mmCIF file of C-alpha atoms in Angstrom:
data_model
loop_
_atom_site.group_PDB
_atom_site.id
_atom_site.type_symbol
_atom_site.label_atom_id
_atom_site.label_comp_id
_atom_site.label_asym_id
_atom_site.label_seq_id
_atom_site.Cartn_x
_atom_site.Cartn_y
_atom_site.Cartn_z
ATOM 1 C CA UNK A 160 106.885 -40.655 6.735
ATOM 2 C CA UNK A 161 102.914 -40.326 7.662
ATOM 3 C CA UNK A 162 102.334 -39.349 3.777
ATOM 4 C CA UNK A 163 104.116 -42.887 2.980
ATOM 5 C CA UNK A 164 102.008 -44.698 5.316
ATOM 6 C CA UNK A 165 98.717 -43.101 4.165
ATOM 7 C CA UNK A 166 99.986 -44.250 0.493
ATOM 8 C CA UNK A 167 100.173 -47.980 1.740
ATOM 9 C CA UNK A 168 97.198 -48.171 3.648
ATOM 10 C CA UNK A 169 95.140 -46.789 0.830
ATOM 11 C CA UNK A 170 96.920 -48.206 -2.406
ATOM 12 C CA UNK A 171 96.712 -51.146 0.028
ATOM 13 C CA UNK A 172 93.250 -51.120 0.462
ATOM 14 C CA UNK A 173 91.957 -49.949 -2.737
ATOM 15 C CA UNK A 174 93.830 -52.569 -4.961
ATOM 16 C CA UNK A 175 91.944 -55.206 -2.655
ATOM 17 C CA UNK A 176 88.693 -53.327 -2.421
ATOM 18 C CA UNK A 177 88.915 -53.051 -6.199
ATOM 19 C CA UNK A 178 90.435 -55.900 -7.486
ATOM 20 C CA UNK A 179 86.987 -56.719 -9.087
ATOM 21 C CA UNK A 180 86.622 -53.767 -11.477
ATOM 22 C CA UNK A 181 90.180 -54.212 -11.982
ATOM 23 C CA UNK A 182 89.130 -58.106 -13.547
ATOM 24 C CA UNK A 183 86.028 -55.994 -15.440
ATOM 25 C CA UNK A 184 87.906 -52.898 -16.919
ATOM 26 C CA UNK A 185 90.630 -56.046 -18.310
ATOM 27 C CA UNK A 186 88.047 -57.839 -19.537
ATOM 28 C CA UNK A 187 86.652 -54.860 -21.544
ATOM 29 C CA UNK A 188 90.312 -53.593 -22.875
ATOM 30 C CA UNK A 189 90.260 -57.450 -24.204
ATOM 31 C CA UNK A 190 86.878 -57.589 -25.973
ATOM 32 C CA UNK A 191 87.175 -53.946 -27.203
ATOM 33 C CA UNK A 192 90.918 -54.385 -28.926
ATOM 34 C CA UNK A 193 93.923 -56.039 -29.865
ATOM 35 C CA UNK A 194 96.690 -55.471 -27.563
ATOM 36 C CA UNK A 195 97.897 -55.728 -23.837
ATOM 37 C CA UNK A 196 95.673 -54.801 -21.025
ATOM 38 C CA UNK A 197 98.347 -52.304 -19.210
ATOM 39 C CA UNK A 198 99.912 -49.809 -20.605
ATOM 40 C CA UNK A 199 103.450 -48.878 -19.486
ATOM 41 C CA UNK A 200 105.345 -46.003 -19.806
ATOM 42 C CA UNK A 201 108.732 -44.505 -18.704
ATOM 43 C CA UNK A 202 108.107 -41.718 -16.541
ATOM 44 C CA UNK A 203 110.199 -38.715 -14.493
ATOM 45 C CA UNK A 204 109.608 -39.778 -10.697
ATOM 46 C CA UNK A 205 111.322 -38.136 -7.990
ATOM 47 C CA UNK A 206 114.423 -36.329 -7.959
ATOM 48 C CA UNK A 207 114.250 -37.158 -11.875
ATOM 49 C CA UNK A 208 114.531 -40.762 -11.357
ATOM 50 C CA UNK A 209 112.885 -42.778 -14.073
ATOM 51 C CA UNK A 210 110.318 -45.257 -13.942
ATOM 52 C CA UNK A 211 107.693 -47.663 -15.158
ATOM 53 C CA UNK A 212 103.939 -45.962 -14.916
ATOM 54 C CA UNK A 213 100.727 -48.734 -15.029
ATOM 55 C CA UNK A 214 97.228 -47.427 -16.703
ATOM 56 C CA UNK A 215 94.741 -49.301 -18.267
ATOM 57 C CA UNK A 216 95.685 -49.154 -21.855
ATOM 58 C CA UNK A 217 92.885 -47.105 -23.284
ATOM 59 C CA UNK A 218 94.307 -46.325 -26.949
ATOM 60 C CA UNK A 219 95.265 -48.406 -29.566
ATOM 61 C CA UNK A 220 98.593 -50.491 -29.541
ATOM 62 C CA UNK A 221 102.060 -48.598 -29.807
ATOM 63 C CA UNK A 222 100.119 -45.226 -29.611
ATOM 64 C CA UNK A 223 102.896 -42.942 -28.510
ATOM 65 C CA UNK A 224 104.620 -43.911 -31.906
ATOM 66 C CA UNK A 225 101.584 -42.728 -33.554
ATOM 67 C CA UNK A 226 101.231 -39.478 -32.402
ATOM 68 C CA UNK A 227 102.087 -37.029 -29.797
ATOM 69 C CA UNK A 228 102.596 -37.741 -26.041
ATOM 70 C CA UNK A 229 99.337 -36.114 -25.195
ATOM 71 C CA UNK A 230 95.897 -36.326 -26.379
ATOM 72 C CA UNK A 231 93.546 -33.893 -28.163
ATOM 73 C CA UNK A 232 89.266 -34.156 -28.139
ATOM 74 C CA UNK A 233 88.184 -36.962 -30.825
ATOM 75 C CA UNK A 234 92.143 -38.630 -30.859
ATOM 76 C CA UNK A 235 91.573 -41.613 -33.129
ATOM 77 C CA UNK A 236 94.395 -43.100 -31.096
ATOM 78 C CA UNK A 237 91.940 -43.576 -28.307
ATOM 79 C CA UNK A 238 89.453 -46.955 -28.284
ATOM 80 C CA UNK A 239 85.760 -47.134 -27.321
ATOM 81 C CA UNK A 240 86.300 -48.671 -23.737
ATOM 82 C CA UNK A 241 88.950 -46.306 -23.621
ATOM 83 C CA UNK A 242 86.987 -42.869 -23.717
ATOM 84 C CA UNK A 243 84.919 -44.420 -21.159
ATOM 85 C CA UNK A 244 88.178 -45.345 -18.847
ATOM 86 C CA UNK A 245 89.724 -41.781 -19.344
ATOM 87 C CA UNK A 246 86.196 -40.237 -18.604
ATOM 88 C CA UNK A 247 85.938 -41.459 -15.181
ATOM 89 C CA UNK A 248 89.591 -41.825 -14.953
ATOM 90 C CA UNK A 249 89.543 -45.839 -14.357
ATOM 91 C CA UNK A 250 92.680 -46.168 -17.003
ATOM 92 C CA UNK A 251 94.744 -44.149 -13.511
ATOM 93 C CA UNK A 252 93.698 -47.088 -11.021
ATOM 94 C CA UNK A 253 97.022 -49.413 -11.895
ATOM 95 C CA UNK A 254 98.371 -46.516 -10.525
ATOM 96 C CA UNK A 255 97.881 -47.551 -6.983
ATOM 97 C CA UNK A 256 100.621 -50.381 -7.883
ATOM 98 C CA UNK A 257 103.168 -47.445 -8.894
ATOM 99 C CA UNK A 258 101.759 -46.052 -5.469
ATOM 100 C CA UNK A 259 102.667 -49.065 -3.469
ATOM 101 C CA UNK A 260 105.796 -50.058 -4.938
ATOM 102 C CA UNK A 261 106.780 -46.607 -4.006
ATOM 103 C CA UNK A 262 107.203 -44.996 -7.213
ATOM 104 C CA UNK A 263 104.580 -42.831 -6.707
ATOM 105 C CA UNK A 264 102.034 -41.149 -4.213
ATOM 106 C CA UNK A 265 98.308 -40.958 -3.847
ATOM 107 C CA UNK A 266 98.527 -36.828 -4.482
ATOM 108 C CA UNK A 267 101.716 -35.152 -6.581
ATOM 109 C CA UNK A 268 102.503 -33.496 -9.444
ATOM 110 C CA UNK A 269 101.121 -35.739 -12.635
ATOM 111 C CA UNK A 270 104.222 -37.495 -13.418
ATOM 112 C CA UNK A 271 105.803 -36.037 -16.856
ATOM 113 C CA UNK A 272 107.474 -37.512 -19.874
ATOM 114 C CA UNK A 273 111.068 -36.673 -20.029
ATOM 115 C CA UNK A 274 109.978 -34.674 -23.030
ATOM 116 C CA UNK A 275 107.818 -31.961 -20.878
ATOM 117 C CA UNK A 276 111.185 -31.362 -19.498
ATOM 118 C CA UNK A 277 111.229 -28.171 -21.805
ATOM 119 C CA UNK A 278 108.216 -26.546 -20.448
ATOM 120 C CA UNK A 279 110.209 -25.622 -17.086
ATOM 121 C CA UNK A 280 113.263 -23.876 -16.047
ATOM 122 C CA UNK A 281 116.224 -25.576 -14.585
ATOM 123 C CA UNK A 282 114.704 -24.835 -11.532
ATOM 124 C CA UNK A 283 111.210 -25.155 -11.787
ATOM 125 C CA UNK A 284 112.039 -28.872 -12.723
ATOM 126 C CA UNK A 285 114.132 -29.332 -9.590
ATOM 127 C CA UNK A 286 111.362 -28.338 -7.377
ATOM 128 C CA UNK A 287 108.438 -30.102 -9.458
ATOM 129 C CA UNK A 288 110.225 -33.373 -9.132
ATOM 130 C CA UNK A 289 111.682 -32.827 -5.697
ATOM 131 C CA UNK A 290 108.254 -34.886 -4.393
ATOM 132 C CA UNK A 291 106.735 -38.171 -5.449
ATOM 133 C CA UNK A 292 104.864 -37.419 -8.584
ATOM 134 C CA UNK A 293 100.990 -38.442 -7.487
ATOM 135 C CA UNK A 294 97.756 -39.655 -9.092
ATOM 136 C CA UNK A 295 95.861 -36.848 -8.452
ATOM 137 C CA UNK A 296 97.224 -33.382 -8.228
ATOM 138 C CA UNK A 297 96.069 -29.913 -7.623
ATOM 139 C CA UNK A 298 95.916 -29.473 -11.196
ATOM 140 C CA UNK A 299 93.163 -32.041 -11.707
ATOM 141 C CA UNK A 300 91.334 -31.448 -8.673
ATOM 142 C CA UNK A 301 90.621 -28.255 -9.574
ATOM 143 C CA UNK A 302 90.675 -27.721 -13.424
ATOM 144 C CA UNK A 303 90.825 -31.575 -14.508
ATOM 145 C CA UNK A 304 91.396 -31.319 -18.295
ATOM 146 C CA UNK A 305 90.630 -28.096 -18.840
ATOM 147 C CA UNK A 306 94.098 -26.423 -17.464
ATOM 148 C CA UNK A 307 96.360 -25.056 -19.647
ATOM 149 C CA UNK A 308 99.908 -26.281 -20.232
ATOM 150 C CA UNK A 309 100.915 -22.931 -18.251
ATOM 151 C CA UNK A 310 97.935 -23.415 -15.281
ATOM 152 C CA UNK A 311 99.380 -27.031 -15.013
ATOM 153 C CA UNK A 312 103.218 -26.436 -14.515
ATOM 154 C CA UNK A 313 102.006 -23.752 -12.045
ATOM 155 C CA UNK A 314 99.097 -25.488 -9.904
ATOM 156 C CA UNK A 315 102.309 -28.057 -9.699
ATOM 157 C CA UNK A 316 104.621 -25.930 -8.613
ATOM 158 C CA UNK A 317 102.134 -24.716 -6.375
ATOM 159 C CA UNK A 318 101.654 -28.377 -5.112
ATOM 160 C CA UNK A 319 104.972 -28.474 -4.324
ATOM 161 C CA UNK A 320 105.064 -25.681 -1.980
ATOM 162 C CA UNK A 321 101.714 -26.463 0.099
ATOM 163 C CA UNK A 322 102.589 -29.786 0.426
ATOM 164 C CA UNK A 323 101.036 -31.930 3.597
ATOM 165 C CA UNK A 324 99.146 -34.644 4.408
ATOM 166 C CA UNK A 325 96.273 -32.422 5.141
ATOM 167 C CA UNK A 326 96.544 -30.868 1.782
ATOM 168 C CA UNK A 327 96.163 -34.157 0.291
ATOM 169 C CA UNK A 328 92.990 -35.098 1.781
ATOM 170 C CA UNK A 329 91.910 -31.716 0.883
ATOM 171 C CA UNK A 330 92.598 -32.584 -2.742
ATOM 172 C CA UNK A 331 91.671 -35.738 -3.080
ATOM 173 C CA UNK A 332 88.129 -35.133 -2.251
ATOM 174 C CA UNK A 333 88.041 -32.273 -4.683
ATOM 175 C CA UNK A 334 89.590 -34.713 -7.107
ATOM 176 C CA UNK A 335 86.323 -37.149 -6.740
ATOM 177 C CA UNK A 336 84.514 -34.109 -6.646
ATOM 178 C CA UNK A 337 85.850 -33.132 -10.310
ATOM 179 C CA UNK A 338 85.297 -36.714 -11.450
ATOM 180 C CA UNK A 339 81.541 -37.234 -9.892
ATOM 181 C CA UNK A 340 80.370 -34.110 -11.269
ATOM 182 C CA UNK A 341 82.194 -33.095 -13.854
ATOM 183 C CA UNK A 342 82.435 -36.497 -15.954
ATOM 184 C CA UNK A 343 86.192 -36.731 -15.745
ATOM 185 C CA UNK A 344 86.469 -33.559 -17.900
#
């Protein structure tokens, strides 16, 4: 119950506190490319439960029929405004809408594609998706983009089991940690 209420008070706040750069990064997507501001996706929330993830939409239109569902360095799938929105990890802030709606949680597991699905055992997946899939997770605050498939099903798992509001604090100034100093990478 506390971790909801800390993920209304600061979705809450942030989408007000932010709204401007929210008006600037659209304006950018707009100038920089053809194609819808947001991207949306169908994700694995809790307990399995689909739903409907918000980004900034920092590739080109209908990407995931182009290629893969993740990236690689240099993916010609991803715009100019784009690099600089995954860099600093602006294309997550629609996020805090999935936050406040209730879909998701400030800190989590990275929400998967049903596709990842494969990467865990019957179990593993239980547990992984037994909490609200997050923004930031332990995975990114400590490795960011550098963690392996394996290292990131793990550090989840691991999530999963350390679980607590004070955990989340914990990572979520490692998280702007890793983006301040490490350039989103």
């Amino acid at each position: 119950m506390f971790k909801r209420l800390f993920d209304i008070a600061v979705s809450g706040a942030a989408l007000v506190l932010l709204a401007p750069v929210f008006c600037l990064i659209a304006l950018l997507i707009k100038l920089d490319s053809r194609g819808p501001v947001f991207f949306r996706q169908t994700r694995v929330g809790r307990f399995g439960a689909p739903f409907r993830i918000f980004k900034f939409r920092s590739m080109v239109p209908d990407a995931p029929k182009i290629g893969p569902y993740f990236t690689s360095d240099n993916d010609p799938r991803i715009t100019r405004v784009g690099r600089l929105l995954r860099k600093t990890s602006l294309d997550e802030l629609p996020q805090l809408l999935n936050v406040l709606l209730g879909d998701m949680s400030i800190v989590g597991p990275r929400p998967n594609v049903f596709e990842q699905r494969s990467q865990y055992t019957g179990e593993e997946w239980e547990l992984r998706n037994s909490v609200q899939p997050g923004i930031t997770g332990l995975a990114q605050a400590t490795k960011r983009s550098a963690a392996t498939v394996e290292e990131r099903n793990t550090l989840d798992l691991e999530y999963v089991q350390r679980s607590s509001l004070w955990f989340d604090v914990r990572l979520i100034l490692l998280t702007v940690r890793q983006v301040v100093f490490t350039g989103g990478n």
